[in-house]
PDB file of C-alpha atoms in Angstrom:
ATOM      1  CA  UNK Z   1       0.000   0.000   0.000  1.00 77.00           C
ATOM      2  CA  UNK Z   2       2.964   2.761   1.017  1.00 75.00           C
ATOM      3  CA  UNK Z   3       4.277   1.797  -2.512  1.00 77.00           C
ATOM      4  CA  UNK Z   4       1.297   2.291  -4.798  1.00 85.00           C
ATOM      5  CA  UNK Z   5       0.406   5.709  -2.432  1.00 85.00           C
ATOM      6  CA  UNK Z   6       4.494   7.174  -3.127  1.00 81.00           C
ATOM      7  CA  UNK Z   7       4.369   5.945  -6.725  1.00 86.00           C
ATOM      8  CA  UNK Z   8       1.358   8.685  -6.841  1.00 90.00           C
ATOM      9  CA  UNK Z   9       2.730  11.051  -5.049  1.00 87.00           C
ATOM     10  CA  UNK Z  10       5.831  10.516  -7.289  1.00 86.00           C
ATOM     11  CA  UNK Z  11       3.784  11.167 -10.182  1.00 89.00           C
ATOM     12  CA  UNK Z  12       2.241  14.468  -9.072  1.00 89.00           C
ATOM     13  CA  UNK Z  13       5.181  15.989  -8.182  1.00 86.00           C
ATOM     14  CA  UNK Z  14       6.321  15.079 -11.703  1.00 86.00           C
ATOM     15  CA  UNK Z  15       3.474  17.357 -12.879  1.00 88.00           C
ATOM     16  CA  UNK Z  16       4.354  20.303 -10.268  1.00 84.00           C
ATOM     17  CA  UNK Z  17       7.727  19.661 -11.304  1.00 82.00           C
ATOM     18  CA  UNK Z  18       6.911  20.627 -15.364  1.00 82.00           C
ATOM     19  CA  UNK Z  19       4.358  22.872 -14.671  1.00 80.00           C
ATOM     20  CA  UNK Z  20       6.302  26.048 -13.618  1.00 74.00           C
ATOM     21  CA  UNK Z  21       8.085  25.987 -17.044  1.00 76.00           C
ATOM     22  CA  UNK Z  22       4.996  26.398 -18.886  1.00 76.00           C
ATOM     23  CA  UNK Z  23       4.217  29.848 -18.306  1.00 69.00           C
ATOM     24  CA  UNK Z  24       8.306  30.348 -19.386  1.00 71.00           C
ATOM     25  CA  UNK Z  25       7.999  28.449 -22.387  1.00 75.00           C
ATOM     26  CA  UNK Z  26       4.681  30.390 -23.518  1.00 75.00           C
ATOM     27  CA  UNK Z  27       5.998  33.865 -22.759  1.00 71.00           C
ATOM     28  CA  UNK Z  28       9.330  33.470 -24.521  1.00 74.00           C
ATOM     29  CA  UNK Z  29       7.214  31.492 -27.650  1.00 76.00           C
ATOM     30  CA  UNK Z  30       5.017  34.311 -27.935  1.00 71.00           C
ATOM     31  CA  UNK Z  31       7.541  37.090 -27.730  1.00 70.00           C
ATOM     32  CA  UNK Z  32       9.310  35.591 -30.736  1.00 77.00           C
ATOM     33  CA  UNK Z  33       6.991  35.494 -32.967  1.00 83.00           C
ATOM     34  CA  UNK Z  34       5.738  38.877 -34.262  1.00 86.00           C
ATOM     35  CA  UNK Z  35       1.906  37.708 -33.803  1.00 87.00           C
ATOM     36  CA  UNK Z  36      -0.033  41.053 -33.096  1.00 89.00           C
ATOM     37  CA  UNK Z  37       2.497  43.376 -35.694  1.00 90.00           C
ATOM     38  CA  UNK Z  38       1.654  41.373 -38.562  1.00 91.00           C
ATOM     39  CA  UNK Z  39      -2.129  40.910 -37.717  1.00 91.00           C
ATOM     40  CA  UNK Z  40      -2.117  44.874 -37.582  1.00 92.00           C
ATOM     41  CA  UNK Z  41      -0.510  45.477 -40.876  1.00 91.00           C
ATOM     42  CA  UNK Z  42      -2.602  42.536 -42.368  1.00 92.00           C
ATOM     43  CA  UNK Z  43      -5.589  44.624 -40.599  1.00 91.00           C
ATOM     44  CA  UNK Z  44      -4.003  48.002 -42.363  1.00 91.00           C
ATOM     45  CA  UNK Z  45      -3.728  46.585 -45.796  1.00 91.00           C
ATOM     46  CA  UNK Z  46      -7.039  45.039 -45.949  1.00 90.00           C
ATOM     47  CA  UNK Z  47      -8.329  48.557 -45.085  1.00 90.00           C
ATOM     48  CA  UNK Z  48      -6.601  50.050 -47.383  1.00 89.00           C
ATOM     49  CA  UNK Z  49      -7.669  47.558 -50.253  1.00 88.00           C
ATOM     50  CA  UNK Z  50     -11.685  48.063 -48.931  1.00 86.00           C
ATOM     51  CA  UNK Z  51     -11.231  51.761 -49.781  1.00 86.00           C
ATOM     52  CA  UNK Z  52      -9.440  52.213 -52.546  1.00 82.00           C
ATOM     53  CA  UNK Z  53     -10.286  49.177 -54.624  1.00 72.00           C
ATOM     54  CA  UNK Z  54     -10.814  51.287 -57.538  1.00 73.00           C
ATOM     55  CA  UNK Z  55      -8.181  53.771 -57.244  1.00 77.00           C
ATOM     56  CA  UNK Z  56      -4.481  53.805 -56.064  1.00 81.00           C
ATOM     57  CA  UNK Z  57      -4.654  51.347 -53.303  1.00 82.00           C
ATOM     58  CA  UNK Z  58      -0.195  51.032 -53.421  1.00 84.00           C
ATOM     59  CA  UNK Z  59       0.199  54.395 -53.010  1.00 83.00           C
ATOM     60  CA  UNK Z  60       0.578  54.419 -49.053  1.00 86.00           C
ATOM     61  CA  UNK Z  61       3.370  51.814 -49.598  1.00 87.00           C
ATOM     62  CA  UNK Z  62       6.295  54.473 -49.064  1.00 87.00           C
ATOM     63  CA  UNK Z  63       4.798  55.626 -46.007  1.00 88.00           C
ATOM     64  CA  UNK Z  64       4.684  52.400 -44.229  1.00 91.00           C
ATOM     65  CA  UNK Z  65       8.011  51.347 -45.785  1.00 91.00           C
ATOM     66  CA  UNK Z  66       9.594  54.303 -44.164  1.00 91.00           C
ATOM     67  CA  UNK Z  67       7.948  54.195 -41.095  1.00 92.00           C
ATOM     68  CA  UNK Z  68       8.406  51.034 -40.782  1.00 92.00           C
ATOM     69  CA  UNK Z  69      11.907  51.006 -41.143  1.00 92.00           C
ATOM     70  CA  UNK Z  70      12.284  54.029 -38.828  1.00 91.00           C
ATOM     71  CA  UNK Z  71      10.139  52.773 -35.843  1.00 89.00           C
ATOM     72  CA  UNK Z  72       9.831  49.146 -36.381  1.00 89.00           C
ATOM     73  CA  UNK Z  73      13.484  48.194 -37.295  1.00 91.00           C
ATOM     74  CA  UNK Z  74      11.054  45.764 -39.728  1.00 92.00           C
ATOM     75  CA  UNK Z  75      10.631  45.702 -43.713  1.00 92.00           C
ATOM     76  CA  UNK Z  76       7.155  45.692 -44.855  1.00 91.00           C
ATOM     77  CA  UNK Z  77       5.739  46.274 -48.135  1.00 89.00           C
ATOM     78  CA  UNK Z  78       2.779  45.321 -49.680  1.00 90.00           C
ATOM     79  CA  UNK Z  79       1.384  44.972 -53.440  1.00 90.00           C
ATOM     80  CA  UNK Z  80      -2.021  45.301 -54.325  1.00 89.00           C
ATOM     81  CA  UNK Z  81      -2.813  44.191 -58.076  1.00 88.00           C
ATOM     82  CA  UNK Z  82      -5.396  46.171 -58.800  1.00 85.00           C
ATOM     83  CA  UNK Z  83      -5.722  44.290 -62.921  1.00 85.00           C
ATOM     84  CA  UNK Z  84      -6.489  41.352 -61.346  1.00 82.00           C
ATOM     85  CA  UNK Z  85     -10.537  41.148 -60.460  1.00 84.00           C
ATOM     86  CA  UNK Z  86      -9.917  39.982 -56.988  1.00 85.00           C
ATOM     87  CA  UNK Z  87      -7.177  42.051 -56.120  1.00 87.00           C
ATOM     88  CA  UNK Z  88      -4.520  39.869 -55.299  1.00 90.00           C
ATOM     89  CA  UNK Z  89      -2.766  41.191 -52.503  1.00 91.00           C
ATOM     90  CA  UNK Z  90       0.906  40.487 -51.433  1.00 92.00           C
ATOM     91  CA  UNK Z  91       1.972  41.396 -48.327  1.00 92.00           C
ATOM     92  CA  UNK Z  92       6.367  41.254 -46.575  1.00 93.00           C
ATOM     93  CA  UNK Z  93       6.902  41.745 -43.352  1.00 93.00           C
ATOM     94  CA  UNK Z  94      10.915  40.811 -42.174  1.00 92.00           C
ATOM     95  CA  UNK Z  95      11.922  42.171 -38.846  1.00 88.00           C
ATOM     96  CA  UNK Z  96      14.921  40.241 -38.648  1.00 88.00           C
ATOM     97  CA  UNK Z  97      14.052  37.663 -36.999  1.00 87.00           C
ATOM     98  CA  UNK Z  98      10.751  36.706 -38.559  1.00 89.00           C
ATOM     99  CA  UNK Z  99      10.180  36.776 -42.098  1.00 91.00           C
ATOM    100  CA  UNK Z 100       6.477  36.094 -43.161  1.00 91.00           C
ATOM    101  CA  UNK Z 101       4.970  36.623 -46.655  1.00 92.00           C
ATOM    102  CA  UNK Z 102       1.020  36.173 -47.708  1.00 92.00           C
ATOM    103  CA  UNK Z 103      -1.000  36.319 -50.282  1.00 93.00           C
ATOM    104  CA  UNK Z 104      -4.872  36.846 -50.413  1.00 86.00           C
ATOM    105  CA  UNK Z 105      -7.446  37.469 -52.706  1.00 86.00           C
TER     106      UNK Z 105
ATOM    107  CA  UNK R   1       4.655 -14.374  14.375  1.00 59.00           C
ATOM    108  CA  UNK R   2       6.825 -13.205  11.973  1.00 63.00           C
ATOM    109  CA  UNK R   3       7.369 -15.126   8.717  1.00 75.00           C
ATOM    110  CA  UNK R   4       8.508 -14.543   5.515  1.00 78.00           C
ATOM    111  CA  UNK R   5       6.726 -11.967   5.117  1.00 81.00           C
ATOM    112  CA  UNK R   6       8.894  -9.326   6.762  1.00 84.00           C
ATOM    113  CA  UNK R   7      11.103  -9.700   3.818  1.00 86.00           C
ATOM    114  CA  UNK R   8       8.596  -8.072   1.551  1.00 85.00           C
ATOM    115  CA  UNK R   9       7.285  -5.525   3.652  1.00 86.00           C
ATOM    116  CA  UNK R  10      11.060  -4.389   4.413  1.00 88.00           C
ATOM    117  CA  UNK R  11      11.277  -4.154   0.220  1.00 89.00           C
ATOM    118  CA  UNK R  12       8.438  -2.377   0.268  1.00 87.00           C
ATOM    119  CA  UNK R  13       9.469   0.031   2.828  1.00 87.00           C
ATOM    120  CA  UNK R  14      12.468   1.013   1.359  1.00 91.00           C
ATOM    121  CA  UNK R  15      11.580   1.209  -2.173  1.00 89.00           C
ATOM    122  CA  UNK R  16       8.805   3.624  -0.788  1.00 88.00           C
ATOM    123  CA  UNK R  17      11.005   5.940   1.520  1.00 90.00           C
ATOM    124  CA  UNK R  18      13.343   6.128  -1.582  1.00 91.00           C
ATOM    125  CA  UNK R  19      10.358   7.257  -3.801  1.00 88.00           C
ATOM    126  CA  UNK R  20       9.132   9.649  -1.147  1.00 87.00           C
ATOM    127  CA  UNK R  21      12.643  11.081  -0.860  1.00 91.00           C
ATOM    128  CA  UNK R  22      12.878  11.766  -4.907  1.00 90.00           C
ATOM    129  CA  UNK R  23       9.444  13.166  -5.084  1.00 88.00           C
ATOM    130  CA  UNK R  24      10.179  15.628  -1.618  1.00 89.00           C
ATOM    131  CA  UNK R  25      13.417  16.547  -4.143  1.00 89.00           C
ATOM    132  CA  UNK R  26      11.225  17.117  -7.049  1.00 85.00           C
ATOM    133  CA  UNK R  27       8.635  19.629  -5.674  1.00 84.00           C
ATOM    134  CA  UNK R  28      11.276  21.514  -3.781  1.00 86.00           C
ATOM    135  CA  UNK R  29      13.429  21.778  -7.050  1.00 83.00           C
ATOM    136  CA  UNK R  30      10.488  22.765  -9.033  1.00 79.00           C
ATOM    137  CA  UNK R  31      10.840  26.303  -6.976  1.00 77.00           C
ATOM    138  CA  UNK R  32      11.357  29.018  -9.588  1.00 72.00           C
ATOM    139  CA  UNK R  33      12.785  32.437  -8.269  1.00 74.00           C
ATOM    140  CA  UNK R  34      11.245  35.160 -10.859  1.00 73.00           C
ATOM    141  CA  UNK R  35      14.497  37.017 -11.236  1.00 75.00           C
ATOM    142  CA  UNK R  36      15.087  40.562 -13.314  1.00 74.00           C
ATOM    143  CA  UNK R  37      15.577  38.378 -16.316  1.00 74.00           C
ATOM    144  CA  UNK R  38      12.406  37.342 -16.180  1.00 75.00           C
ATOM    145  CA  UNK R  39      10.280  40.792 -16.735  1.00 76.00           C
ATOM    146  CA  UNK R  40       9.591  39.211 -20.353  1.00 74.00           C
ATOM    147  CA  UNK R  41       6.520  37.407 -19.072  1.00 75.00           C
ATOM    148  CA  UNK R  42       5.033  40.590 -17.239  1.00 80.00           C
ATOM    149  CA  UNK R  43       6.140  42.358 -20.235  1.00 84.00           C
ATOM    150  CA  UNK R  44       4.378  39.923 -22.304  1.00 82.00           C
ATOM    151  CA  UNK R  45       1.282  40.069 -20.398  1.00 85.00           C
ATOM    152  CA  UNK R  46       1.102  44.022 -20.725  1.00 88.00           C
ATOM    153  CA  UNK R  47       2.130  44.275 -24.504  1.00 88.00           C
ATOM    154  CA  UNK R  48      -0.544  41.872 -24.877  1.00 88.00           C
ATOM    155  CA  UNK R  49      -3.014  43.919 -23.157  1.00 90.00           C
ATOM    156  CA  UNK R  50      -2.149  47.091 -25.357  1.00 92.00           C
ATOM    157  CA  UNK R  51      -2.570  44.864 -28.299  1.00 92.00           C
ATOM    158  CA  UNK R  52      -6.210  43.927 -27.813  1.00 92.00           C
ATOM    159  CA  UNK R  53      -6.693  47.500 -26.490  1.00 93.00           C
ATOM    160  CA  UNK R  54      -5.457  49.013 -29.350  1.00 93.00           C
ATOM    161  CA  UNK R  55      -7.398  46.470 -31.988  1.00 93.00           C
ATOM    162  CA  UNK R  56     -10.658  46.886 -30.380  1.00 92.00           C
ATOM    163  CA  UNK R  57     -10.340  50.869 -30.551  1.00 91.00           C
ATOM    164  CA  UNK R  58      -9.309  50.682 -34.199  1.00 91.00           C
ATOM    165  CA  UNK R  59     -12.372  48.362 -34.723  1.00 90.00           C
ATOM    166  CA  UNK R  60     -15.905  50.341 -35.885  1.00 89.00           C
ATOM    167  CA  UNK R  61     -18.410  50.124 -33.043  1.00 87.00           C
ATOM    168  CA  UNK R  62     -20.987  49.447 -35.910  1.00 87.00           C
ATOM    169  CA  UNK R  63     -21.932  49.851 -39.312  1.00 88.00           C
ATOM    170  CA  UNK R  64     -23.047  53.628 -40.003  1.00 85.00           C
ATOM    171  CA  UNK R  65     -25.398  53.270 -42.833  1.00 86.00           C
ATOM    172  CA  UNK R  66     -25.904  57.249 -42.770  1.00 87.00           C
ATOM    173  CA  UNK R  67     -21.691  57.640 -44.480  1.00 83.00           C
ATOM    174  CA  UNK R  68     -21.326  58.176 -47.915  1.00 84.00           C
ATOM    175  CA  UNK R  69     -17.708  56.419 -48.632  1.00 84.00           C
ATOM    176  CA  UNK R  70     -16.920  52.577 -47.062  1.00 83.00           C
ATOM    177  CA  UNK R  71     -14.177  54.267 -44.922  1.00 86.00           C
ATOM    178  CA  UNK R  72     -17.105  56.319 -42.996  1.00 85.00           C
ATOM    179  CA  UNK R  73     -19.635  53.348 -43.043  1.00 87.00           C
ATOM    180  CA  UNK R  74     -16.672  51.529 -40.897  1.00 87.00           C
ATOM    181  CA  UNK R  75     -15.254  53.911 -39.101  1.00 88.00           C
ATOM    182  CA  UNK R  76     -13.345  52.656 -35.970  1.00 89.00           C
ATOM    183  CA  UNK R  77     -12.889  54.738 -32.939  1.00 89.00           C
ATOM    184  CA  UNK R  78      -8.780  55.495 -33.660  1.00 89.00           C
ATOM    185  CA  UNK R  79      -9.639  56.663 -37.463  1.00 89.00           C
ATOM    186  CA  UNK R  80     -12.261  59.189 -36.602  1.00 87.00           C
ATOM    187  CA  UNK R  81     -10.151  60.513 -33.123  1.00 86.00           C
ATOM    188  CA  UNK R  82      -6.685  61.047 -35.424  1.00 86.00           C
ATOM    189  CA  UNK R  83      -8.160  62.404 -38.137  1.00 86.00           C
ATOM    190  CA  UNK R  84      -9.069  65.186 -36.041  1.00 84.00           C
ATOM    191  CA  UNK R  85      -7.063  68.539 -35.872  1.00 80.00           C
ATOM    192  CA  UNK R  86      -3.780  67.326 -33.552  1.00 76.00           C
ATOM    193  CA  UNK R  87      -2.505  70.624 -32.878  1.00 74.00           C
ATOM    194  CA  UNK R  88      -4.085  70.719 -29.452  1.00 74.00           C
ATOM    195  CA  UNK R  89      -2.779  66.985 -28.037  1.00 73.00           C
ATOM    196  CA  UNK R  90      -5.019  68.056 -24.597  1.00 78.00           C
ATOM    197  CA  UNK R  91      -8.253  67.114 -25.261  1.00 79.00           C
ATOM    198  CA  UNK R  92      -7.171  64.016 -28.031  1.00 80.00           C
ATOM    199  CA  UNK R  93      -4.850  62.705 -24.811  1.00 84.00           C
ATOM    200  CA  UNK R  94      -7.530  63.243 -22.658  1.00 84.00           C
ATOM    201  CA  UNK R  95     -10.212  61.130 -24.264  1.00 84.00           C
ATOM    202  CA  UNK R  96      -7.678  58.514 -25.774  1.00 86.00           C
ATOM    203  CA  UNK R  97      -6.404  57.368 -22.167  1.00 86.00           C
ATOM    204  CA  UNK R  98      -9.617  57.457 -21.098  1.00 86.00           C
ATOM    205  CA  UNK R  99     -10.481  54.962 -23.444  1.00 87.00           C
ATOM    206  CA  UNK R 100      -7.738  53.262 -23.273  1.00 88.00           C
ATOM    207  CA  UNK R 101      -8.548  52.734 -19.105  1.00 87.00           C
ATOM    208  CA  UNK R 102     -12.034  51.895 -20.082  1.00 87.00           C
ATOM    209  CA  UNK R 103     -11.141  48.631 -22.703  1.00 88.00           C
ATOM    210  CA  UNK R 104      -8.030  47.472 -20.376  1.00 86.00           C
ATOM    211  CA  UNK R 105     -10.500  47.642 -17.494  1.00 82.00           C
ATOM    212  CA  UNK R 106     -10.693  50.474 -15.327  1.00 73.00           C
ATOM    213  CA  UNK R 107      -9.548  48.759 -11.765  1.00 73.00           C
ATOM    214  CA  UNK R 108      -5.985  48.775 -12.980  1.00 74.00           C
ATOM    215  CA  UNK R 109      -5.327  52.535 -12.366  1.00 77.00           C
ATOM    216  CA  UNK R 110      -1.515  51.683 -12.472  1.00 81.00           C
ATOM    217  CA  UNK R 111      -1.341  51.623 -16.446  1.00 84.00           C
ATOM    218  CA  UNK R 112       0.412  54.637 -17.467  1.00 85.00           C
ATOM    219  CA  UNK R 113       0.057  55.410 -21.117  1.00 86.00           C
ATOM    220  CA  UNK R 114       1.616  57.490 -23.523  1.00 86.00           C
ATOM    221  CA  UNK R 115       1.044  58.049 -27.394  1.00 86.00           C
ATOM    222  CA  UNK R 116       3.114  59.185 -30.134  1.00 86.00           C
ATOM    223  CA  UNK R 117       1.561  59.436 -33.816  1.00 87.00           C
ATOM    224  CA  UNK R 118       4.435  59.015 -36.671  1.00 88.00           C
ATOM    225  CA  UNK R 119       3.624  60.298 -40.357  1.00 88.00           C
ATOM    226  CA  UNK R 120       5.164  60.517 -43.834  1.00 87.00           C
ATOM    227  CA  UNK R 121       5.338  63.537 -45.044  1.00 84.00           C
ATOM    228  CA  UNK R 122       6.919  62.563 -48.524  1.00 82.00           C
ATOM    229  CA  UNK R 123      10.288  63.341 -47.533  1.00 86.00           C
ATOM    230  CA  UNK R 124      10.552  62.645 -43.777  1.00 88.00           C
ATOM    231  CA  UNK R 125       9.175  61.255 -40.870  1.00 88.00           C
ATOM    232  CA  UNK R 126       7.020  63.691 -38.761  1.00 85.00           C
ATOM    233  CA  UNK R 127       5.835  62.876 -35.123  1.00 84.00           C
ATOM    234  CA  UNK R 128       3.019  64.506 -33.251  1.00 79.00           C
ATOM    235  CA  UNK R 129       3.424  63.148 -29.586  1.00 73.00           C
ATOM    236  CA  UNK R 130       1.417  64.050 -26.348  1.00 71.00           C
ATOM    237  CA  UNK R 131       4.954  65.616 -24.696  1.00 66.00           C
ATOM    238  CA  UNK R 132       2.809  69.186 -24.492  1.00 66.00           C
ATOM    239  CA  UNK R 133      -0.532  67.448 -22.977  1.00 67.00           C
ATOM    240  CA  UNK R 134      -0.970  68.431 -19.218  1.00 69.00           C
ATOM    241  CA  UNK R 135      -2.957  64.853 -18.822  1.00 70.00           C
ATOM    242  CA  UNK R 136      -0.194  62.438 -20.196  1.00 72.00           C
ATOM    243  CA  UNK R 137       2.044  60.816 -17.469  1.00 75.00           C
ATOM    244  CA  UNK R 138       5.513  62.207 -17.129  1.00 77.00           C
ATOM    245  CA  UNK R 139       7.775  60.008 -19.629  1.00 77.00           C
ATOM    246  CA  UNK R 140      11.092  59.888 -18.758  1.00 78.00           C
ATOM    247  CA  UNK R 141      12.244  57.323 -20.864  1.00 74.00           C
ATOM    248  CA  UNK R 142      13.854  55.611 -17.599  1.00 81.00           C
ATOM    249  CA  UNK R 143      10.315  54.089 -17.346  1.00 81.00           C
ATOM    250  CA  UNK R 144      10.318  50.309 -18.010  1.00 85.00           C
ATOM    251  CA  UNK R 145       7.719  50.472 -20.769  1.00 88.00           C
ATOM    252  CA  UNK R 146       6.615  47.913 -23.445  1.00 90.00           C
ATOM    253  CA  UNK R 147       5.712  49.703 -27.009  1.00 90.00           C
ATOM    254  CA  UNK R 148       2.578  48.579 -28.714  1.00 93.00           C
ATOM    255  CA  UNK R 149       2.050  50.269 -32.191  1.00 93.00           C
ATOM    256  CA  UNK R 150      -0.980  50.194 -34.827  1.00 93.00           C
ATOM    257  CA  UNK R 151      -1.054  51.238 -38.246  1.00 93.00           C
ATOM    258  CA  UNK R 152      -4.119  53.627 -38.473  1.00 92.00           C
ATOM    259  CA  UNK R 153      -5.350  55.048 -41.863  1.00 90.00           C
ATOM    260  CA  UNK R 154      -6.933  58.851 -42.113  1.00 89.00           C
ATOM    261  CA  UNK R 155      -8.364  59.005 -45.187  1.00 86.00           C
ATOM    262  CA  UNK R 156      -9.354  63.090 -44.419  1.00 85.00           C
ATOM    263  CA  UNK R 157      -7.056  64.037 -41.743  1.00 85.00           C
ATOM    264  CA  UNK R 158      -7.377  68.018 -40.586  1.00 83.00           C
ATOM    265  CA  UNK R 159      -3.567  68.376 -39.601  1.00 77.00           C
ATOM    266  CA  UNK R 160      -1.397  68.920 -40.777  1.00 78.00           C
ATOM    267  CA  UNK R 161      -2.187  72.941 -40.963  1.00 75.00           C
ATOM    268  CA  UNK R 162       0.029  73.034 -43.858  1.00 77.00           C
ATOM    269  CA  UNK R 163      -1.830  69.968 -45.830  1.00 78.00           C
ATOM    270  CA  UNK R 164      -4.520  68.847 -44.452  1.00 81.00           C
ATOM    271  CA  UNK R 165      -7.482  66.611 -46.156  1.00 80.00           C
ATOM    272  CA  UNK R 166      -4.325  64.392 -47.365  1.00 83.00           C
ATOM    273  CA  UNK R 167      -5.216  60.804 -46.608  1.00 86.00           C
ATOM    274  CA  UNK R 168      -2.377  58.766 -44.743  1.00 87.00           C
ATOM    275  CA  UNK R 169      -1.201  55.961 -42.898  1.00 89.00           C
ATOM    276  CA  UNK R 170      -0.073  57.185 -39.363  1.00 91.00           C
ATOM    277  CA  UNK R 171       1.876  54.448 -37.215  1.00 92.00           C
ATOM    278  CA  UNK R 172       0.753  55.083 -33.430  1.00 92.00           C
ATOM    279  CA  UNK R 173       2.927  54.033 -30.736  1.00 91.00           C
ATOM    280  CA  UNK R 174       1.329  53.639 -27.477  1.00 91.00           C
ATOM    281  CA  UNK R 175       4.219  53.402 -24.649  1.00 89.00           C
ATOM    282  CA  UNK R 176       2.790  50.978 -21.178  1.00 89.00           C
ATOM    283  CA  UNK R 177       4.373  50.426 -18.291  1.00 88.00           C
ATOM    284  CA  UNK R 178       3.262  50.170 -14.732  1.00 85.00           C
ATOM    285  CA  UNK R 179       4.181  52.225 -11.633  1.00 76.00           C
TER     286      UNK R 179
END
């Protein structure tokens, strides 16, 4: 009986024992990976592309290049074809660490 | 009387002690001391906080059937409050913390927030920041403040005096930290 009871015991303290480096883990995954910048400019160039589908939707692309640059130590650029009947839209973002591209229609 | 038996339960005893020993050394090594190196999860926490703050106040309350262009019908809180003539940061500062307190829950008085709005002129980067606003916290710079940013677009902005009605993609930077 004191063996089955310790072998439990051994096992929860097992799970004590890995639980403090979740939080760690999740904290240092998220900070890597540039999750809420590239939603934003994803956010940014969709709005752009809603309101001017029809005329120059790439014209703000120097702006946020710069900016970018300046503020963001990051690259971004985006291309919106505005030929193509569902306006393909290509989007960069490299801050040096992460590098992402997409493409939506 | 004692038999055999004795022989097990002294197995049994020891191979339990030894188990109990491990597991008393597992639970006291799973201690973890927070030291200064690990700010990155508070950090974390708050940058995440400004995030969502900052997404839900650059998100349209509703659709305004009553505007004439898709940018009005959709018009999110951060688009309509920029576009706005900047030149006196007071009253902007003023009702942008406010709101700020009000989505990030208005119990946590500690927040301190500050704002700075980058633009491209054509040629360089212009800044209109909230240093001249009597309501903004004193920024230092010492603080130990996480930057959250969000790319707003003003399609009819009323600053700059010199050119305004120019539509533009601002970058604002909103600077959190905690006293």
């Amino acid at each position: 009986m004191a063996f089955i009871i310790s072998i439990t015991i051994f096992f929860l303290a097992l799970i004590a024992n890995q639980s403090t480096l979740v939080g760690k883990t999740t904290a240092e995954a998220v900070l890597d990976f540039p999750k809420n910048d590239i939603q934003d400019l994803k956010h940014e160039i969709l709005r752009i592309r809603e309101v001017y589908a029809t005329e120059n939707p790439n014209d703000f692309n120097d702006a946020i290049q710069k900016i970018a640059i300046a503020k963001k130590s990051s690259i971004l650029h985006y291309s919106i074809d505005t030929s193509d009947i569902s306006l393909k839209t290509q989007i960069y973002f490299n801050n040096g660490i992460t590098e992402y591209n997409e493409i939506y229609y | 009387m004692v038999t055999d038996e004795a022989q097990l339960y002294t197995i049994e005893g020891i191979s339990a002690a030894l188990l109990m020993v491990i597991t008393a050394y597992l639970i006291l090594s799973s201690t973890s001391i927070l030291t200064p190196g690990d700010t990155h999860i508070s950090d974390m926490q708050l940058e995440q906080l400004g995030n969502d703050v900052l997404k839900m106040m650059d998100t349209a309350e509703e659709f305004d059937e009553t505007g004439v262009t898709i940018y009005e019908k959709k018009q999110s809180y951060l688009e309509e409050e920029l576009s706005k003539d900047l030149s006196n940061p007071n009253s902007f500062t003023t009702d942008f913390i406010d709101k700020f307190r009000e989505y990030a829950g208005d119990d946590d008085k500690k927040v301190k927030v500050f704002l700075v709005t980058s633009y491209w002129d054509g040629s360089e980067i212009k800044t209109v920041g909230c240093w001249d606003a009597s309501v903004a916290p004193p920024f230092t710079g010492r603080d130990h403040y996480v930057t959250v940013t969000r790319w707003v677009h003003l399609n009819d902005p009323a600053w700059p005096a010199w050119d305004p009605g120019h539509a533009k993609t601002v970058l604002l930077e909103v600077y959190l930290w905690r006293d």
